[in-house]
Amino acid sequence: MGTKMSKAGKAKKGAAASGKSGGGSGGNDNIDIKLDDKYTSKAGGGKLGIDDFELLKVLGKGSFGKVMLVKKKGGDDTLFAMKTLRKAALIKRNQLLHTATERNILQNIQHPFLVNLIYAFQSDDKLYMVLDYMGGGELFFWLKKHRRFSEARAQLMGAEITLALGALHAGNIIYRDLKPENILVDLEGHIRLTDFGLSKDGITGPGAEGGTKTFCGTPEYLAPEILDNKGHGKSVDWWSFGTLLYEMLCGLPPFYDTNIQKMYHKILCAPLRFPSYLSDNAKEILRGLLQRKVEERLGSGPGGTDEIKAANFFKTLDFDRVMAKEYTPEFKPPAGRNDTDATNFDLEFTTEKAIDSVVTTHMSETAKQKSNFTDFTYQNEGAMGS
Ligand code: ADE
């Protein structure tokens, strides 16, 4: 979530707010929060609430709420990231659909390289999502700090991201918002994708067919077919992956310009150039991913994700071993003095007192809000009894 260094997060939120999330400010918006019954309530009685958690640190803040480092009371010492979202703010900025999408995706897919949902619950005023804690913070932070990564480091991170996108695509979900701010690092140096608010589910086919024309995303990473307002499908994620891999290897996205109009123009038609230090295998995969013709882009064929995995750039990796986290990442973020240090997060937030702040809304709003958030409560089966 938006730390001070999240340059693009704000732009994204603004674009998303104008998306098609069903208008209205708390009335009957007919918001479809698709829920799988098996996740909505826990066996053995009782619903979780904020009082079941010890709030340790503030990790980040955004327009809808904050992310805190928490621990479950009476459980083991496992740390979680708790994302709180103010319902009134979501309704006001038309973010209900995005929140529902995020929650649906999180509760339906568990994957080693996706930030998993462990618990979810709500009060009258807020939604709470309890997620895997990623103690290394944002990949964006490390990329800016180290300027660019070695090919070995980018290779393993790239392989983990490929598996994460492959899992989403296998569930017919297009991520659409791949950028360094949405990639979190754990204290071992492995990554997980987060922030599924802009993802679209229920879209089939690897190419441009069946796409959606809603414009959301950060310009740097947007595929040309999105800028051109043509329908777009899963291949947009492989383009974004190409820009991200390029940025990891070279320090800046391939078509970067401080002027947004110029950047749009470059994404649509500037030639792809590489610094001289890049290996042939790196150039080859980047050319494949950053192919403007969707049908020729790596990953858009019938093989889908397998086309990416088969690239020479990844030939020294065994993807089963990547999945099992058997490769040790070259870089391990500093752990701090103890687990709850949150040393890789912005002091601006971590020095703040971790509290569940009171929301001041008109009471008349409360009942309306509640009706839009029914069935949010969730407990991951794996976490039962902890
Ligand atoms: N910020 C947003 N989500 C997070 C998470 N799961 N872990 C750490 N920081 C986060």
Coordinates of C-alpha atoms and ligand atoms in Angstrom, one line a residue:
M1 CA 0.0 0.0 0.0
G2 CA 1.1 3.5 -0.7
T3 CA 4.3 4.3 1.2
K4 CA 6.0 7.6 0.6
M5 CA 7.9 6.0 -2.3
S6 CA 4.9 4.7 -4.2
K7 CA 5.1 7.2 -7.1
A8 CA 2.4 5.6 -9.2
G9 CA -0.1 4.4 -6.6
K10 CA -1.9 7.8 -6.5
A11 CA -2.4 7.9 -10.3
K12 CA -3.8 4.4 -10.2
K13 CA -6.3 5.2 -7.5
G14 CA -7.5 8.2 -9.3
A15 CA -8.1 6.3 -12.5
A16 CA -9.7 3.5 -10.7
A17 CA -12.2 5.8 -8.9
S18 CA -13.6 6.7 -12.3
G19 CA -14.1 3.0 -13.2
K20 CA -17.4 1.4 -13.5
S21 CA -18.1 0.3 -9.9
G22 CA -21.8 0.8 -9.9
G23 CA -22.3 4.4 -8.8
G24 CA -24.3 5.5 -5.8
S25 CA -23.1 6.4 -2.4
G26 CA -24.3 3.8 -0.1
G27 CA -27.7 2.9 -1.6
N28 CA -28.7 -0.4 -3.1
D29 CA -25.9 -0.7 -5.7
N30 CA -26.6 -4.3 -6.3
I31 CA -22.9 -5.0 -5.7
D32 CA -22.2 -8.6 -6.5
I33 CA -19.8 -9.9 -3.9
K34 CA -19.4 -13.4 -5.1
L35 CA -18.8 -15.6 -2.2
D36 CA -18.0 -19.3 -1.8
D37 CA -20.1 -20.5 1.1
K38 CA -17.3 -22.6 2.5
Y39 CA -15.3 -19.5 3.3
T40 CA -17.9 -17.2 4.7
S41 CA -18.2 -18.5 8.3
K42 CA -16.1 -20.6 10.5
A43 CA -17.2 -23.9 12.1
G44 CA -17.1 -24.0 15.9
G45 CA -18.8 -20.6 16.4
G46 CA -17.9 -17.1 17.0
K47 CA -16.8 -14.4 14.6
L48 CA -13.4 -12.8 14.6
G49 CA -13.1 -9.1 15.3
I50 CA -10.5 -6.4 15.8
D51 CA -10.2 -7.3 19.5
D52 CA -8.8 -10.7 18.6
F53 CA -5.6 -9.0 17.2
E54 CA -2.7 -7.2 18.8
L55 CA -1.9 -4.1 16.7
L56 CA 1.9 -3.7 16.6
K57 CA 2.9 -1.1 13.9
V58 CA 1.5 1.0 11.1
L59 CA 3.2 -0.2 7.8
G60 CA 1.5 2.1 5.3
K61 CA -1.5 4.4 4.7
G62 CA -3.7 5.0 1.7
S63 CA -6.8 6.9 0.8
F64 CA -9.1 4.2 2.1
G65 CA -7.4 3.1 5.2
K66 CA -4.1 1.7 6.5
V67 CA -2.0 -1.5 6.7
M68 CA -0.9 -2.6 10.2
L69 CA 1.5 -5.3 11.4
V70 CA -0.6 -7.5 13.7
K71 CA -0.5 -10.7 15.7
K72 CA -3.4 -12.9 16.7
K73 CA -4.0 -12.8 20.5
G74 CA -3.6 -16.2 22.1
G75 CA -2.1 -17.7 18.9
D76 CA 1.4 -18.4 18.0
D77 CA 3.8 -15.6 17.1
T78 CA 2.9 -15.5 13.4
L79 CA 2.8 -11.9 12.1
F80 CA 0.2 -10.7 9.7
A81 CA -0.5 -7.5 7.7
M82 CA -4.0 -6.2 8.4
K83 CA -5.4 -4.0 5.7
T84 CA -8.3 -1.8 7.0
L85 CA -10.6 -0.1 4.5
R86 CA -13.2 2.5 5.5
K87 CA -16.5 1.6 4.0
A88 CA -17.7 5.2 3.6
A89 CA -14.5 6.1 1.7
L90 CA -14.9 3.1 -0.6
I91 CA -18.5 4.0 -1.3
K92 CA -17.7 7.7 -1.9
R93 CA -15.0 6.8 -4.4
N94 CA -16.8 4.0 -6.1
Q95 CA -14.4 1.3 -4.9
L96 CA -16.9 -1.3 -3.8
L97 CA -16.5 -3.4 -6.8
H98 CA -12.7 -3.3 -6.7
T99 CA -12.8 -4.3 -3.0
A100 CA -15.2 -7.1 -3.7
T101 CA -13.0 -8.3 -6.6
E102 CA -9.9 -8.2 -4.5
R103 CA -11.5 -10.2 -1.7
N104 CA -13.0 -12.7 -4.1
I105 CA -9.6 -13.3 -5.8
L106 CA -7.8 -13.5 -2.5
Q107 CA -10.2 -16.1 -1.0
N108 CA -10.4 -18.2 -4.1
I109 CA -6.6 -18.6 -4.8
Q110 CA -3.9 -19.6 -2.4
H111 CA -0.4 -19.5 -4.0
P112 CA 3.2 -19.2 -2.7
F113 CA 3.7 -16.0 -4.8
L114 CA 0.4 -14.2 -4.1
V115 CA -0.3 -12.4 -0.8
N116 CA -2.9 -14.7 0.7
L117 CA -5.9 -13.8 2.7
I118 CA -5.9 -15.4 6.2
Y119 CA -8.9 -13.8 7.8
A120 CA -11.5 -11.2 6.9
F121 CA -14.1 -9.5 9.0
Q122 CA -16.0 -6.3 9.3
S123 CA -17.4 -3.7 11.7
D124 CA -20.2 -1.3 10.8
D125 CA -17.6 1.1 9.5
K126 CA -14.7 -0.9 8.2
L127 CA -13.5 -3.9 6.3
Y128 CA -10.5 -5.8 7.6
M129 CA -8.4 -8.2 5.6
V130 CA -5.7 -10.1 7.4
L131 CA -2.9 -11.1 5.0
D132 CA 0.5 -12.7 4.8
Y133 CA 3.1 -10.3 6.2
M134 CA 5.9 -9.4 3.8
G135 CA 8.6 -8.1 6.0
G136 CA 10.9 -6.9 3.2
G137 CA 8.4 -4.3 2.0
E138 CA 8.0 -3.2 -1.6
L139 CA 10.2 -4.4 -4.4
F140 CA 9.9 -0.8 -5.7
F141 CA 11.9 0.4 -2.6
W142 CA 14.7 -2.1 -3.3
L143 CA 14.8 -1.4 -7.0
K144 CA 15.2 2.3 -6.4
K145 CA 17.8 1.7 -3.7
H146 CA 19.9 -0.8 -5.7
R147 CA 19.1 1.0 -9.0
R148 CA 19.1 -2.2 -11.0
F149 CA 19.3 -6.0 -10.3
S150 CA 21.8 -8.6 -11.5
E151 CA 20.4 -11.0 -14.1
A152 CA 20.4 -13.8 -11.6
R153 CA 18.3 -11.8 -9.2
A154 CA 15.9 -10.6 -11.9
Q155 CA 15.7 -14.2 -13.2
L156 CA 14.5 -15.7 -9.9
M157 CA 12.1 -12.8 -9.2
G158 CA 10.9 -12.9 -12.8
A159 CA 10.3 -16.7 -12.5
E160 CA 8.3 -16.2 -9.3
I161 CA 6.2 -13.5 -10.9
T162 CA 5.6 -15.7 -13.9
L163 CA 4.3 -18.4 -11.7
A164 CA 2.0 -15.9 -9.8
L165 CA 0.6 -14.5 -13.1
G166 CA 0.2 -18.0 -14.4
A167 CA -1.9 -19.0 -11.4
L168 CA -4.1 -16.0 -11.8
H169 CA -4.5 -16.6 -15.5
A170 CA -5.3 -20.2 -14.9
G171 CA -8.2 -18.9 -12.7
N172 CA -9.2 -16.6 -15.6
I173 CA -8.0 -13.5 -13.7
I174 CA -6.1 -10.7 -15.4
Y175 CA -4.0 -8.9 -12.9
R176 CA -3.6 -5.7 -14.9
D177 CA -1.7 -3.8 -12.3
L178 CA 1.7 -5.3 -12.3
K179 CA 4.3 -2.8 -11.1
P180 CA 7.1 -2.8 -8.5
E181 CA 4.8 -1.2 -5.9
N182 CA 2.5 -4.2 -6.0
I183 CA 5.3 -6.7 -5.5
L184 CA 6.2 -7.3 -1.9
V185 CA 9.3 -9.1 -0.6
D186 CA 9.5 -11.4 2.4
L187 CA 12.5 -11.6 4.7
E188 CA 14.0 -14.4 2.7
G189 CA 13.9 -12.3 -0.5
H190 CA 11.0 -14.2 -2.2
I191 CA 8.2 -12.1 -3.7
R192 CA 4.4 -12.1 -3.6
L193 CA 2.0 -10.0 -5.7
T194 CA -0.6 -7.9 -3.8
D195 CA -3.4 -5.5 -4.5
F196 CA -5.9 -7.3 -6.6
G197 CA -8.3 -4.3 -6.6
L198 CA -8.0 -3.7 -10.3
S199 CA -7.9 -7.3 -11.4
K200 CA -10.7 -8.5 -13.7
D201 CA -12.0 -12.0 -13.3
G202 CA -14.1 -14.2 -15.6
I203 CA -12.2 -13.2 -18.8
T204 CA -11.2 -16.1 -21.0
G205 CA -8.6 -16.5 -23.7
P206 CA -4.9 -15.5 -23.8
G207 CA -5.2 -12.9 -26.5
A208 CA -7.1 -9.7 -26.9
E209 CA -10.5 -11.3 -27.2
G210 CA -13.1 -11.1 -24.4
G211 CA -11.3 -8.0 -23.1
T212 CA -12.7 -5.1 -21.2
K213 CA -12.4 -1.4 -22.1
T214 CA -12.2 0.0 -18.6
F215 CA -9.0 2.0 -18.3
C216 CA -7.1 1.5 -15.1
G217 CA -3.4 1.3 -14.6
T218 CA -0.1 3.1 -14.4
P219 CA 1.1 4.5 -17.7
E220 CA 4.7 3.1 -17.4
Y221 CA 3.4 -0.5 -17.5
L222 CA 0.3 -0.2 -19.7
A223 CA 0.2 -2.4 -22.8
P224 CA -0.3 -0.5 -26.1
E225 CA -3.7 -2.1 -26.7
I226 CA -4.9 -0.6 -23.5
L227 CA -3.7 2.9 -24.6
D228 CA -5.3 2.3 -27.9
N229 CA -8.6 1.5 -26.2
K230 CA -8.9 -1.8 -28.0
G231 CA -10.2 -4.7 -25.9
H232 CA -7.5 -6.5 -24.0
G233 CA -7.0 -9.9 -22.4
K234 CA -4.4 -11.8 -20.4
S235 CA -1.6 -10.7 -22.7
V236 CA -1.6 -7.2 -21.1
D237 CA 0.0 -8.9 -18.1
W238 CA 2.8 -10.3 -20.1
W239 CA 3.5 -6.8 -21.6
S240 CA 3.5 -5.3 -18.0
F241 CA 5.8 -8.2 -17.0
G242 CA 8.1 -7.2 -19.9
T243 CA 8.3 -3.6 -18.7
L244 CA 8.9 -4.7 -15.1
L245 CA 11.7 -7.2 -16.1
Y246 CA 13.2 -4.5 -18.2
E247 CA 13.1 -2.1 -15.3
M248 CA 14.7 -4.7 -12.9
L249 CA 17.5 -5.3 -15.4
C250 CA 18.1 -1.7 -16.6
G251 CA 16.8 0.6 -13.8
L252 CA 14.0 2.3 -15.7
P253 CA 11.0 1.1 -17.7
P254 CA 11.7 0.8 -21.5
F255 CA 9.5 3.7 -22.7
Y256 CA 9.9 5.9 -19.7
D257 CA 9.5 9.7 -20.1
T258 CA 8.8 12.3 -17.4
N259 CA 6.2 13.7 -19.8
I260 CA 3.2 11.4 -19.7
Q261 CA 2.0 12.2 -23.2
K262 CA 5.4 11.5 -24.6
M263 CA 5.5 8.2 -22.6
Y264 CA 2.2 7.2 -24.1
H265 CA 3.6 7.9 -27.6
K266 CA 6.7 5.9 -26.9
I267 CA 4.8 2.9 -25.6
L268 CA 2.8 2.9 -28.9
C269 CA 5.7 3.4 -31.3
A270 CA 9.2 4.0 -30.0
P271 CA 11.8 1.3 -30.9
L272 CA 12.9 -1.0 -28.0
R273 CA 16.5 -0.3 -27.1
F274 CA 18.8 -2.1 -24.7
P275 CA 21.9 -1.1 -22.8
S276 CA 25.0 -2.9 -24.0
Y277 CA 25.5 -4.9 -20.7
L278 CA 22.3 -7.0 -21.3
S279 CA 22.7 -10.7 -22.2
D280 CA 21.3 -12.1 -25.4
N281 CA 18.8 -14.2 -23.4
A282 CA 17.6 -11.2 -21.6
K283 CA 17.1 -9.2 -24.8
E284 CA 15.3 -12.2 -26.4
I285 CA 12.7 -12.5 -23.6
L286 CA 12.2 -8.8 -23.5
R287 CA 11.6 -8.6 -27.2
G288 CA 9.1 -11.4 -26.9
L289 CA 7.2 -9.8 -24.0
L290 CA 7.3 -6.2 -25.3
Q291 CA 5.8 -7.2 -28.7
R292 CA 3.1 -4.7 -29.7
K293 CA 1.3 -7.2 -31.9
V294 CA -0.7 -9.0 -29.2
E295 CA -1.0 -12.2 -31.2
E296 CA 2.8 -12.4 -31.6
R297 CA 3.6 -11.5 -27.9
L298 CA 5.2 -14.2 -25.8
G299 CA 2.6 -15.8 -23.6
S300 CA -0.3 -15.0 -26.0
G301 CA -0.2 -18.3 -27.8
P302 CA -2.0 -21.6 -26.8
G303 CA 0.9 -22.4 -24.5
G304 CA 0.2 -19.3 -22.4
T305 CA 2.5 -19.2 -19.3
D306 CA 4.5 -22.2 -20.6
E307 CA 5.9 -20.0 -23.4
I308 CA 7.4 -17.6 -20.8
K309 CA 8.8 -20.5 -18.8
A310 CA 10.4 -22.0 -21.9
A311 CA 12.4 -18.8 -22.6
N312 CA 16.2 -19.1 -22.7
F313 CA 16.4 -16.5 -20.1
F314 CA 15.0 -19.0 -17.6
K315 CA 16.8 -22.1 -19.0
T316 CA 19.0 -22.5 -15.9
L317 CA 16.0 -22.7 -13.6
D318 CA 13.7 -25.6 -12.8
F319 CA 10.2 -24.1 -12.3
D320 CA 9.1 -26.9 -9.9
R321 CA 12.0 -25.9 -7.7
V322 CA 11.1 -22.2 -8.1
M323 CA 7.6 -23.1 -6.9
A324 CA 9.0 -25.0 -3.9
K325 CA 11.2 -22.0 -3.1
E326 CA 14.2 -24.2 -3.3
Y327 CA 16.4 -21.4 -4.8
T328 CA 17.9 -19.0 -2.4
P329 CA 17.4 -15.4 -3.4
E330 CA 20.6 -13.5 -4.0
F331 CA 19.4 -10.6 -1.8
K332 CA 17.8 -11.0 1.6
P333 CA 16.2 -7.8 3.1
P334 CA 17.6 -6.9 6.5
A335 CA 15.6 -8.4 9.4
G336 CA 16.0 -5.6 12.0
R337 CA 16.6 -6.3 15.6
N338 CA 13.5 -8.4 16.0
D339 CA 10.7 -9.8 13.9
T340 CA 8.3 -6.9 14.7
D341 CA 10.8 -4.2 13.8
A342 CA 9.2 -3.4 10.4
T343 CA 12.6 -2.0 9.5
N344 CA 11.9 -2.1 5.7
F345 CA 8.9 0.2 6.1
D346 CA 8.7 4.0 6.1
L347 CA 9.5 5.6 9.5
E348 CA 6.7 8.1 8.7
F349 CA 4.3 5.2 9.3
T350 CA 6.1 2.8 11.7
T351 CA 6.6 5.5 14.3
E352 CA 2.8 6.2 14.4
K353 CA 0.8 4.5 17.2
A354 CA -1.0 1.4 15.8
I355 CA -4.7 1.9 16.7
D356 CA -8.0 1.0 15.1
S357 CA -9.2 4.6 14.6
V358 CA -12.9 5.5 15.1
V359 CA -14.8 6.5 11.9
T360 CA -17.1 9.4 12.2
T361 CA -20.0 8.8 9.8
H362 CA -23.7 9.7 10.0
M363 CA -25.5 6.8 11.8
S364 CA -28.0 6.8 9.0
E365 CA -25.3 5.8 6.6
T366 CA -24.3 2.8 8.6
A367 CA -27.2 0.5 7.8
K368 CA -26.9 1.2 4.1
Q369 CA -23.2 0.4 4.2
K370 CA -23.8 -2.8 6.0
S371 CA -26.1 -4.1 3.3
N372 CA -23.3 -3.8 0.7
F373 CA -20.8 -5.8 2.7
T374 CA -22.7 -8.8 3.9
D375 CA -20.8 -12.0 4.1
F376 CA -17.4 -10.4 4.2
T377 CA -16.3 -12.4 7.2
Y378 CA -13.8 -15.1 6.2
Q379 CA -11.4 -17.5 7.8
N380 CA -8.9 -19.5 5.8
E381 CA -9.3 -23.1 6.7
G382 CA -5.5 -23.5 7.1
A383 CA -5.6 -20.9 9.9
M384 CA -8.4 -22.5 11.9
G385 CA -7.7 -22.9 15.6
S386 CA -4.5 -20.8 15.5
Ligands
ADE1 N1 1.5 -3.6 2.7 C1 0.4 -4.0 2.0 N2 0.2 -5.3 2.2 C2 1.3 -5.7 2.9 C3 1.6 -7.0 3.3 N3 0.9 -8.1 3.1 N4 2.8 -7.1 4.1 C4 3.5 -6.1 4.3 N5 3.2 -4.8 3.9 C5 2.1 -4.7 3.2

